[in-house]
Tab-separated table of C-alpha atoms in Angstrom:
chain	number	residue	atom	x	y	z
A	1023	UNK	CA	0.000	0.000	0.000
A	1024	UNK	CA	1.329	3.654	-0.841
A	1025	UNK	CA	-0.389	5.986	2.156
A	1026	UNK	CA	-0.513	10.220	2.050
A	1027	UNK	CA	-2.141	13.397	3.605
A	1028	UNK	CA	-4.106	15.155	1.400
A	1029	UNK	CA	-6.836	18.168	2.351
A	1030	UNK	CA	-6.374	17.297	6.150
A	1031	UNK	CA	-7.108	13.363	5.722
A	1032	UNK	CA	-4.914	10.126	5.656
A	1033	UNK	CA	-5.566	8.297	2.462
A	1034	UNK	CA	-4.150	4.733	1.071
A	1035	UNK	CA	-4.355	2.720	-1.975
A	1036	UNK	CA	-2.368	-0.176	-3.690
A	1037	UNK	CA	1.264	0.382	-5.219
A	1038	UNK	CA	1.240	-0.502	-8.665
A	1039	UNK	CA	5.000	-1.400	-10.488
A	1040	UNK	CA	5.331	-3.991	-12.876
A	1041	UNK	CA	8.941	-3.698	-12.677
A	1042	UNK	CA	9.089	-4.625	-8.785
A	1043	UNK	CA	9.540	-0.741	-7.764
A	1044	UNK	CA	8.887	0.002	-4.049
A	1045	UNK	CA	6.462	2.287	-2.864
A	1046	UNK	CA	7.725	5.849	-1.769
A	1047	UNK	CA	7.038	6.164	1.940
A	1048	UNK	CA	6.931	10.065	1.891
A	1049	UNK	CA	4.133	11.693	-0.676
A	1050	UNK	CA	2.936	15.039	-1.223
A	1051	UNK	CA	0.351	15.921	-3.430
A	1052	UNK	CA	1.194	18.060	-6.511
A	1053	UNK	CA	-0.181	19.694	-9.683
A	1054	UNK	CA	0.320	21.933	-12.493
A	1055	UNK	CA	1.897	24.510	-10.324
A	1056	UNK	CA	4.186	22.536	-9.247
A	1057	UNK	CA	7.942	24.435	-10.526
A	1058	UNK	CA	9.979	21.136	-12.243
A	1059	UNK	CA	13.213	22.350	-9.908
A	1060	UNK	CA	10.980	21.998	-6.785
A	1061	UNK	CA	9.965	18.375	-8.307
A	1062	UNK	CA	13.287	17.203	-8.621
A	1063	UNK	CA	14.948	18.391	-5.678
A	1064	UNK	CA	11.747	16.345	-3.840
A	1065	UNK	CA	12.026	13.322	-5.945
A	1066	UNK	CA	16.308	13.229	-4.710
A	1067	UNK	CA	15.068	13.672	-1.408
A	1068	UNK	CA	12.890	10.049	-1.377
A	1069	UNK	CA	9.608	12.272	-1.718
A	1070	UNK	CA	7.160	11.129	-4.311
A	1071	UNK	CA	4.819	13.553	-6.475
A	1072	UNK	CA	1.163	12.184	-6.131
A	1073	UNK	CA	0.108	13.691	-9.311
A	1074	UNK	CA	-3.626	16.200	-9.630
A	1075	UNK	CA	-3.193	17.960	-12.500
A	1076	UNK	CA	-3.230	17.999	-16.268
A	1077	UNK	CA	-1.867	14.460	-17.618
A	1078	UNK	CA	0.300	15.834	-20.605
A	1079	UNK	CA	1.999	18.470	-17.757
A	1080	UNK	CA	2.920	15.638	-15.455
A	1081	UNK	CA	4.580	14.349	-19.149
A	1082	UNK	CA	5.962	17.419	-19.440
A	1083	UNK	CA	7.344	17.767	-15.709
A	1084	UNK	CA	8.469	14.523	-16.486
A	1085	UNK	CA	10.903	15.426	-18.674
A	1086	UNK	CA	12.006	18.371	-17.080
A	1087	UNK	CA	12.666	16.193	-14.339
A	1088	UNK	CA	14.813	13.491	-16.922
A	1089	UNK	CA	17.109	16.931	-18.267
A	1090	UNK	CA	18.379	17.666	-14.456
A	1091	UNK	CA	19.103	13.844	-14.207
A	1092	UNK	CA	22.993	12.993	-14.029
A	1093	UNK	CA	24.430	10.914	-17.054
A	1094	UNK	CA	27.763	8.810	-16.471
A	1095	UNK	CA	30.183	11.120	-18.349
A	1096	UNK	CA	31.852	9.203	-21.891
A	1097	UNK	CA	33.992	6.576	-20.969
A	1098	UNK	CA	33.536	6.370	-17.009
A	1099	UNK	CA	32.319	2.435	-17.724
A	1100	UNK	CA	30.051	0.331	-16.941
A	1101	UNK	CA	29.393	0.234	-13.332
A	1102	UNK	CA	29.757	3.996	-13.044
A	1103	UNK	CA	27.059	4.306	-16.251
A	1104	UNK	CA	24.837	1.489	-14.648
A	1105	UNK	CA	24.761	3.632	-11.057
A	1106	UNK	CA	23.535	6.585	-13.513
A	1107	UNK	CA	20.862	4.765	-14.670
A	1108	UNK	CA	19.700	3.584	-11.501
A	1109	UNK	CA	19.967	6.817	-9.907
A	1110	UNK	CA	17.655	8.288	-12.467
A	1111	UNK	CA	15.576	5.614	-12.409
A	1112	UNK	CA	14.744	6.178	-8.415
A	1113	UNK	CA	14.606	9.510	-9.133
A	1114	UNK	CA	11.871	9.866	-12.191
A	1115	UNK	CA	9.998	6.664	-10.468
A	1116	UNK	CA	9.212	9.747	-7.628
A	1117	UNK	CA	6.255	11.447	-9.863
A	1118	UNK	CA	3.102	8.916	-9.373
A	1119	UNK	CA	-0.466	9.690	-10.977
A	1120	UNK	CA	-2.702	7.802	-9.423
A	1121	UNK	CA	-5.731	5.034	-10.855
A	1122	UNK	CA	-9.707	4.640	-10.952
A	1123	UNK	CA	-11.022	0.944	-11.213
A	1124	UNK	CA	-10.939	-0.373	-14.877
A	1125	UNK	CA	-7.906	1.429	-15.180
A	1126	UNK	CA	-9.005	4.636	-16.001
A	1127	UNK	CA	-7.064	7.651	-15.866
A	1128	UNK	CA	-8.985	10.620	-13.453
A	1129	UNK	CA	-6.387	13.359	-14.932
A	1130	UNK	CA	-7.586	15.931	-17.264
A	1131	UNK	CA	-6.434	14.791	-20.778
A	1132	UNK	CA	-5.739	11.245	-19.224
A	1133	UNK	CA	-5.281	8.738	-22.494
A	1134	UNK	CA	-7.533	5.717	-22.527
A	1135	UNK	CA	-4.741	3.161	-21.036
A	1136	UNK	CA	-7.234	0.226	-20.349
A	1137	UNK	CA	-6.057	-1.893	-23.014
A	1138	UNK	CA	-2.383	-0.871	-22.333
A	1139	UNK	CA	-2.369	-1.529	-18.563
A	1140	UNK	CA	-4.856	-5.028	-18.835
A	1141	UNK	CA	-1.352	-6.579	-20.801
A	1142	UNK	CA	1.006	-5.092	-17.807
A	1143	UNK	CA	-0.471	-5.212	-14.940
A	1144	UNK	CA	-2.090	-8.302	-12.915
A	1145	UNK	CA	-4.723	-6.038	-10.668
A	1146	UNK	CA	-7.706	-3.757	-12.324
A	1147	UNK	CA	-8.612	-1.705	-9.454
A	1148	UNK	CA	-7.777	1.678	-7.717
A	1149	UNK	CA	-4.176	1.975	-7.423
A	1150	UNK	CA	-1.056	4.793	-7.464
A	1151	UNK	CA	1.890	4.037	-9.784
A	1152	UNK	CA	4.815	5.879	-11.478
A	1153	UNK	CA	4.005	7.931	-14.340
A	1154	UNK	CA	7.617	6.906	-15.908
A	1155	UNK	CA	6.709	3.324	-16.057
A	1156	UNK	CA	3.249	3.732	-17.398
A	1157	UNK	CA	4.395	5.537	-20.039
A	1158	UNK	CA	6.733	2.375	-20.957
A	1159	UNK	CA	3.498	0.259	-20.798
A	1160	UNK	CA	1.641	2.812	-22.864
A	1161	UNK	CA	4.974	2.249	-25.631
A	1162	UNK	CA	5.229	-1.498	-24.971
A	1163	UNK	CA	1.323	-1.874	-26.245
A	1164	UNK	CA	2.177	0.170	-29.209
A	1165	UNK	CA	4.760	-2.513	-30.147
A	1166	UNK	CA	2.727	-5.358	-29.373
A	1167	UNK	CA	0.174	-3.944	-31.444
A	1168	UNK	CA	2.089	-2.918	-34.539
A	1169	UNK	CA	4.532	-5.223	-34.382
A	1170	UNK	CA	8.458	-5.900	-35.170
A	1171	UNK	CA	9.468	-6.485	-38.704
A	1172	UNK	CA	12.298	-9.233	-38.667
A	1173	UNK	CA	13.298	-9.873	-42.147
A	1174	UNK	CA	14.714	-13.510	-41.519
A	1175	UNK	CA	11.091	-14.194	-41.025
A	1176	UNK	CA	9.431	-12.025	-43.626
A	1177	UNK	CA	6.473	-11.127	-40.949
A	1178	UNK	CA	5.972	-9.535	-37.873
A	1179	UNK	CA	6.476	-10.797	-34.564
A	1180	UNK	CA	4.495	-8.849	-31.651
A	1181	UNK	CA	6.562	-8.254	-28.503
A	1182	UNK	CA	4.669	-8.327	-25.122
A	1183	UNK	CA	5.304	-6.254	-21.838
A	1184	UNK	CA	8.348	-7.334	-20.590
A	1185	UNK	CA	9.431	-9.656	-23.125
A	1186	UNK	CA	12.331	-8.856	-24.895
A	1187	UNK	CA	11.841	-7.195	-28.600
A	1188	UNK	CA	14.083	-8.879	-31.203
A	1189	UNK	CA	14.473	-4.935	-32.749
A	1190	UNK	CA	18.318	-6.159	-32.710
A	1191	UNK	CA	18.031	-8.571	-35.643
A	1192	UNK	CA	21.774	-9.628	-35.984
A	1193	UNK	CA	21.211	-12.526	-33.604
A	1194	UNK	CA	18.203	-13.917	-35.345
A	1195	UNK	CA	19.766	-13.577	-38.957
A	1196	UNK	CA	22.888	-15.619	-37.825
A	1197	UNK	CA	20.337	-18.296	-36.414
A	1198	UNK	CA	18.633	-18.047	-40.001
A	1199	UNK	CA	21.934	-18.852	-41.744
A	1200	UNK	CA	23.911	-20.639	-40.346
A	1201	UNK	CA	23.929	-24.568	-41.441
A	1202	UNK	CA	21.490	-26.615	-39.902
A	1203	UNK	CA	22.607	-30.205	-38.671
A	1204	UNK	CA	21.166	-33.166	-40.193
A	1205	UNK	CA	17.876	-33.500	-37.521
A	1206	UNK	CA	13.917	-33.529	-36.944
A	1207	UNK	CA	14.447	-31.863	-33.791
A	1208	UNK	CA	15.556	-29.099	-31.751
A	1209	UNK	CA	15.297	-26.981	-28.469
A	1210	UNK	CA	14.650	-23.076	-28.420
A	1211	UNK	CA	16.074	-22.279	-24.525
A	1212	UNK	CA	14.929	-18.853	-23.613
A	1213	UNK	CA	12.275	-18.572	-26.076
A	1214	UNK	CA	11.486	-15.084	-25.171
A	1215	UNK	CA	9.068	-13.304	-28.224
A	1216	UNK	CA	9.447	-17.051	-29.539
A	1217	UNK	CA	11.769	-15.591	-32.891
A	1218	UNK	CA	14.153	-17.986	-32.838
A	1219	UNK	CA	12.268	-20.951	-32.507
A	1220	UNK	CA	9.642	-19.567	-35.475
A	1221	UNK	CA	12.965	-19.365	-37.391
A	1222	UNK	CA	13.645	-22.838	-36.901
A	1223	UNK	CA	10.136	-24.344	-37.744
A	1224	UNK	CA	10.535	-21.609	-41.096
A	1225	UNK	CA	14.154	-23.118	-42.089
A	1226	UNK	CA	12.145	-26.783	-41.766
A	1227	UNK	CA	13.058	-28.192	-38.344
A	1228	UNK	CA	9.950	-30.230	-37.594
A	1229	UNK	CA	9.540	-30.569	-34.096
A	1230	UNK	CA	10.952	-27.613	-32.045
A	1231	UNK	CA	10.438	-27.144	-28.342
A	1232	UNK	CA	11.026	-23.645	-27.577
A	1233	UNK	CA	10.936	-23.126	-23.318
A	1234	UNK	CA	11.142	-20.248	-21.284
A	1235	UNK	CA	10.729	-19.831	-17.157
A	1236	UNK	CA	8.457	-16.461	-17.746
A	1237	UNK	CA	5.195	-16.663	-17.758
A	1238	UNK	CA	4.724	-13.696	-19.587
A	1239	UNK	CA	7.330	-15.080	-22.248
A	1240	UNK	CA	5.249	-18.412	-22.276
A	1241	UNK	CA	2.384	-15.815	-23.666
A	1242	UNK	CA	4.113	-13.607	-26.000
A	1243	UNK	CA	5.351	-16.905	-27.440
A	1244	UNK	CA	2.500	-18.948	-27.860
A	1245	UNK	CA	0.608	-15.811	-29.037
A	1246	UNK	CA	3.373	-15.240	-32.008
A	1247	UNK	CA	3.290	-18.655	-32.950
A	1248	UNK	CA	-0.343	-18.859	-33.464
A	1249	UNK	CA	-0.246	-15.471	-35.357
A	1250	UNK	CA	2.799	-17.011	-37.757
A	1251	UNK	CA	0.557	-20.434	-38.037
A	1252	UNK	CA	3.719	-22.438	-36.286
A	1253	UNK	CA	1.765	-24.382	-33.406
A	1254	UNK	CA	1.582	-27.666	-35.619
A	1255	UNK	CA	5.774	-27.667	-35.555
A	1256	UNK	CA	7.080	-25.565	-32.357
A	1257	UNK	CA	5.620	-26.593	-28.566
A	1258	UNK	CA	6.054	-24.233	-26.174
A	1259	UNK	CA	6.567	-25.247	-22.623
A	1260	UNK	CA	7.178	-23.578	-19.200
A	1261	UNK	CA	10.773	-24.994	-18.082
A	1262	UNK	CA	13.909	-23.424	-16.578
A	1263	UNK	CA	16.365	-24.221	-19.694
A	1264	UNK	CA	16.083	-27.872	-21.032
A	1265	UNK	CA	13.089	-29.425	-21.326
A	1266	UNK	CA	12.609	-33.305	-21.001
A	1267	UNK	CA	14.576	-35.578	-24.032
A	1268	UNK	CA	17.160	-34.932	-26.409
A	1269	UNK	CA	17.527	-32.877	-29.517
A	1270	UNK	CA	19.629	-32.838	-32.554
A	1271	UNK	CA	20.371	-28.924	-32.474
A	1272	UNK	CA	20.154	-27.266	-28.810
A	1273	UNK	CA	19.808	-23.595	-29.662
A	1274	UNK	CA	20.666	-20.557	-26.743
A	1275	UNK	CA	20.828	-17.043	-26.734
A	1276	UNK	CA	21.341	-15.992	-23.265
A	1277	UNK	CA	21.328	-12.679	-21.694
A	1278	UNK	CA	24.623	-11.462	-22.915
A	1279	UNK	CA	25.980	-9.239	-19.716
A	1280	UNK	CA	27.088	-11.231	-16.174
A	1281	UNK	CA	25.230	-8.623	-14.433
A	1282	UNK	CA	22.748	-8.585	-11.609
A	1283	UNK	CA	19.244	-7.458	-13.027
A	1284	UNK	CA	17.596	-4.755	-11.363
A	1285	UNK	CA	14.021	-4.550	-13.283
A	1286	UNK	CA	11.827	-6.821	-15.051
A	1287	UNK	CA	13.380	-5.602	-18.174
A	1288	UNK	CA	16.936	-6.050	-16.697
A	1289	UNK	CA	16.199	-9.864	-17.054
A	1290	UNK	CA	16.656	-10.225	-20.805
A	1291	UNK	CA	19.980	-8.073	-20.924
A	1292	UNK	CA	21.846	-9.142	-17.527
A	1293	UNK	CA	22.800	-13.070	-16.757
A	1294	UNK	CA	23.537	-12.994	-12.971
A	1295	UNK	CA	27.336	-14.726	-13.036
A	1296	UNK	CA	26.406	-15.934	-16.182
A	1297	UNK	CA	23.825	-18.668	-14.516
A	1298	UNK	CA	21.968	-18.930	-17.822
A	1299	UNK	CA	24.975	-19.242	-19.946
A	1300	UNK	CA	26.626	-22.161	-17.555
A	1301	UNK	CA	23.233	-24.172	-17.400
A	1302	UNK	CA	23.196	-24.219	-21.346
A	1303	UNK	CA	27.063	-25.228	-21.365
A	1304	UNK	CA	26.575	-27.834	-18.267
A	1305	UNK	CA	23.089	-29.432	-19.268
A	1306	UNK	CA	24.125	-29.789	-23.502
A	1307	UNK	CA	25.905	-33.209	-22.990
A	1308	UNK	CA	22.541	-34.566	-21.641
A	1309	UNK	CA	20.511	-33.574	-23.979
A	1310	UNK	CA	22.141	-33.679	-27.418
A	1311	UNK	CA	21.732	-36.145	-29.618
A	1312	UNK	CA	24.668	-38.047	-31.083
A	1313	UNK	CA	26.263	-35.611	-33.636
A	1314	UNK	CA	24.113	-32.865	-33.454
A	1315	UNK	CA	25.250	-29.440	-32.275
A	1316	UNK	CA	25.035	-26.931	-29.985
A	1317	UNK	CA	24.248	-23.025	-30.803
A	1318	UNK	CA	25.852	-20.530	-28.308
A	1319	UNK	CA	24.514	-16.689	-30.050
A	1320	UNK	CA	26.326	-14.586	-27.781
A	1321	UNK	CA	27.813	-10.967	-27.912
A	1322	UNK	CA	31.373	-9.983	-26.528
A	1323	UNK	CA	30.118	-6.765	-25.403
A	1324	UNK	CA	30.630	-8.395	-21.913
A	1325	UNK	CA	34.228	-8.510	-22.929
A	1326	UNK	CA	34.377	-5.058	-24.367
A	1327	UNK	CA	33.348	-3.654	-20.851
A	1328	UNK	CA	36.178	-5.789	-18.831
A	1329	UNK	CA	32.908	-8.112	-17.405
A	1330	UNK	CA	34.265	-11.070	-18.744
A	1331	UNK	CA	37.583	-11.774	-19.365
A	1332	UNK	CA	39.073	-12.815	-22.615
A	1333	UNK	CA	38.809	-16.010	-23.682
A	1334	UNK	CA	36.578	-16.783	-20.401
A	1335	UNK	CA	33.629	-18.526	-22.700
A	1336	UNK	CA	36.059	-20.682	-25.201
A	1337	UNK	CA	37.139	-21.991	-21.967
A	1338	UNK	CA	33.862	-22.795	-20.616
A	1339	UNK	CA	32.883	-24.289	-23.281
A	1340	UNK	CA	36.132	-26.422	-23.579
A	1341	UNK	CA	35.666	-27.553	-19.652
A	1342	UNK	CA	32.455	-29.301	-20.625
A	1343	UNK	CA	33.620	-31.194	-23.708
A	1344	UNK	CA	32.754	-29.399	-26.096
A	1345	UNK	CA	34.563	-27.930	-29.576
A	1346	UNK	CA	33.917	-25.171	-31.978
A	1347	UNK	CA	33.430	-26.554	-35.341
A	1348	UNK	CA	32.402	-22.999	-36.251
A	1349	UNK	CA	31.718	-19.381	-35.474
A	1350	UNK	CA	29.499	-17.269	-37.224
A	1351	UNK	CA	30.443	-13.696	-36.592
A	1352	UNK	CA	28.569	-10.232	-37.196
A	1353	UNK	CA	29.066	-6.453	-36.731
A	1354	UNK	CA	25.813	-5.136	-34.791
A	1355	UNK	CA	24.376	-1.257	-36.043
A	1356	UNK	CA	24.042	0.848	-33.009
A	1357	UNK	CA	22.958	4.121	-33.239
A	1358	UNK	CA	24.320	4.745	-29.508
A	1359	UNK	CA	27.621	3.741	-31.165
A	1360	UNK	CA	27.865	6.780	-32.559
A	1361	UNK	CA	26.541	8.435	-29.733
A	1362	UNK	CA	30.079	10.775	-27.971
A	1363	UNK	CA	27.975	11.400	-25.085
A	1364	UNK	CA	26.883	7.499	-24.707
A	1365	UNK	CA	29.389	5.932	-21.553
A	1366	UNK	CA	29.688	2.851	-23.561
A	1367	UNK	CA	29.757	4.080	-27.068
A	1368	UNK	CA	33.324	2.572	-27.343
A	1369	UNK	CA	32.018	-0.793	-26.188
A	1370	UNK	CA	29.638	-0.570	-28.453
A	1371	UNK	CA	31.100	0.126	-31.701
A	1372	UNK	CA	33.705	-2.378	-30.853
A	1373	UNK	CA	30.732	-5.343	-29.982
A	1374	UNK	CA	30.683	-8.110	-32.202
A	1375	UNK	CA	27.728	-11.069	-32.197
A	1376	UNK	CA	28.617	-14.580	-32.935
A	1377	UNK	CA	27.000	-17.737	-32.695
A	1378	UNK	CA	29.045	-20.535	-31.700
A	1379	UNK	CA	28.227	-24.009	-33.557
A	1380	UNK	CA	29.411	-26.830	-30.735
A	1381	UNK	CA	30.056	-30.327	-31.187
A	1382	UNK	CA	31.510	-33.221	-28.404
């Protein structure tokens, strides 16, 4: 519950985050007269912003809000850069609007977020949340809805709340060409959006059992593969990694940083000690099939930032019994590459994403 004074009486109401956020334990009511340096000092003091006025000026305070916020300076790394982000985070998370049952909005010029907020959140009734994070589930519908072209499909796949977007299509074109060994079946670990394992069933894999530990991956994926008419060749089941039985081609694209997650979202960029990565590399021997292979699609961005030393994965790989026959390698296009006032801009134009075919 999220409690605060407002016109002389004590009022409460359920906290609302997707993302896990805490609720503020000091709130002060606020509205359009609210000056955006008074908001922000507040907000780095631990108070939150209970929100009364005009929707598109909380947006607007919002940003204010986001141009006093810190950035990392260029090349101060990756913890430094990841402390930023938190900071900011905390700090923007402080302005809260509040909810009406059915999801409705009571702000002037509120948008209609019913839809939005029924694929996010879990509860339908009254409720205070963070403005910041609404507006991501306002975005996140808009992709779900439209839609992500990847061209190794030629069609769309729809990316829920939460669930990683394949918008970085390098990984899922080196998944599309790379040679497929002589088999009926394979596993998708991590399905996420599903993409990989809809690229499998595409290529003619008959049998692919894609499996993923999120519920709300279980959903995007089973949703994409009845949109792309898959269900008849790729099963979808609930399962940390490996699912029961064997498969000729094992295919894993873990989180690619050995980072603690902080957020929902976190979870589909940062592999705590690499925990995701190891299970794939200890579990393959048991559930390959006599010469098939093993796909590894990682990035050495982890490497680029000093997370993971070099030649830290061949060796991994190596320690369970396992060679490279081949490596497919690719250049990723960032935008934030080019970006001088990006911390990690060096790291990124330096990245390179490979997928590593194994073999016993």
């Amino acid at each position: 519950m999220i409690r605060w004074t407002e016109a002389g009486r004590q009022h409460e109401a359920p906290w609302r985050s997707a993302l896990g956020a805490p609720p503020p334990k000091d709130v002060v009511v606020a509205d359009d007269r609210m000056p955006a340096a008074t908001a922000y000092r507040l907000a780095c003091e631990g108070t939150a912003l209970l929100w009364r006025g005009d929707f598109n000026n909380a947006r607007q305070l919002l940003a204010a809000m986001g141009h006093r916020c810190k950035h990392a300076p260029p090349g101060s790394g990756f913890h430094r850069h990841r402390q930023a982000q938190a900071q900011r985070a905390h700090t923007l998370g402080m302005l809260l609007i509040p909810f009406e049952a059915g999801n409705l909005i009571p702000l002037r010029r509120a948008p209609d977020v019913r839809q939005a907020c029924a694929e996010a959140y879990a509860g339908q009734g009254p409720a205070v949340g963070p403005l910041r994070e609404l507006l991501g589930v306002i975005g996140a519908h808009e992709w779900r809805r439209r839609g992500v072209e990847v061209p190794a499909l030629g069609d769309r796949i729809h990316p829920h709340y939460g669930v990683f977007s394949p918008i970085r299509g390098e990984y899922v074109d080196l998944v599309a060409q790379a040679p497929l060994p002589a088999t009926d079946t394979a596993f998708d670990l991590g399905t996420g959006s599903g993409v990989l394992a809809a690229v499998l069933a595409r290529r003619g894999v008959e049998h692919v059992v894609a499996t993923d530990l999120d519920p709300r991956a279980i959903a995007c994926a089973c949703d994409n593969l009845t949109r792309l008419h898959l269900t008849g060749q790729v099963e979808v089941r609930q399962a940390d990694l490996y699912p029961p039985g064997r498969a000729g081609l094992v295919v894993c694209n873990p989180p690619w940083l050995p980072a603690k997650p902080v957020s929902l979202l976190d979870q589909a960029v940062y592999d705590p000690k690499g925990r995701m990565l190891h299970g794939f590399l200890d579990g393959l021997d048991d559930h390959l099939e006599p010469g098939g292979e093993g796909w590894l699609v990682m990035s050495d961005l982890a490497e680029q930032l000093d997370l993971r030393a070099p030649g830290e994965l061949e060796a991994a790989i190596a320690a369970d019994g396992f060679k490279v026959v081949d490596r497919l390698d690719t250049r990723p296009h960032h935008p934030r590459a080019e970006d001088e006032d990006d911390p990690l801009s060096a790291a990124r134009a330096a990245e390179t994403t490979s997928l590593w075919r194994l073999r016993r």
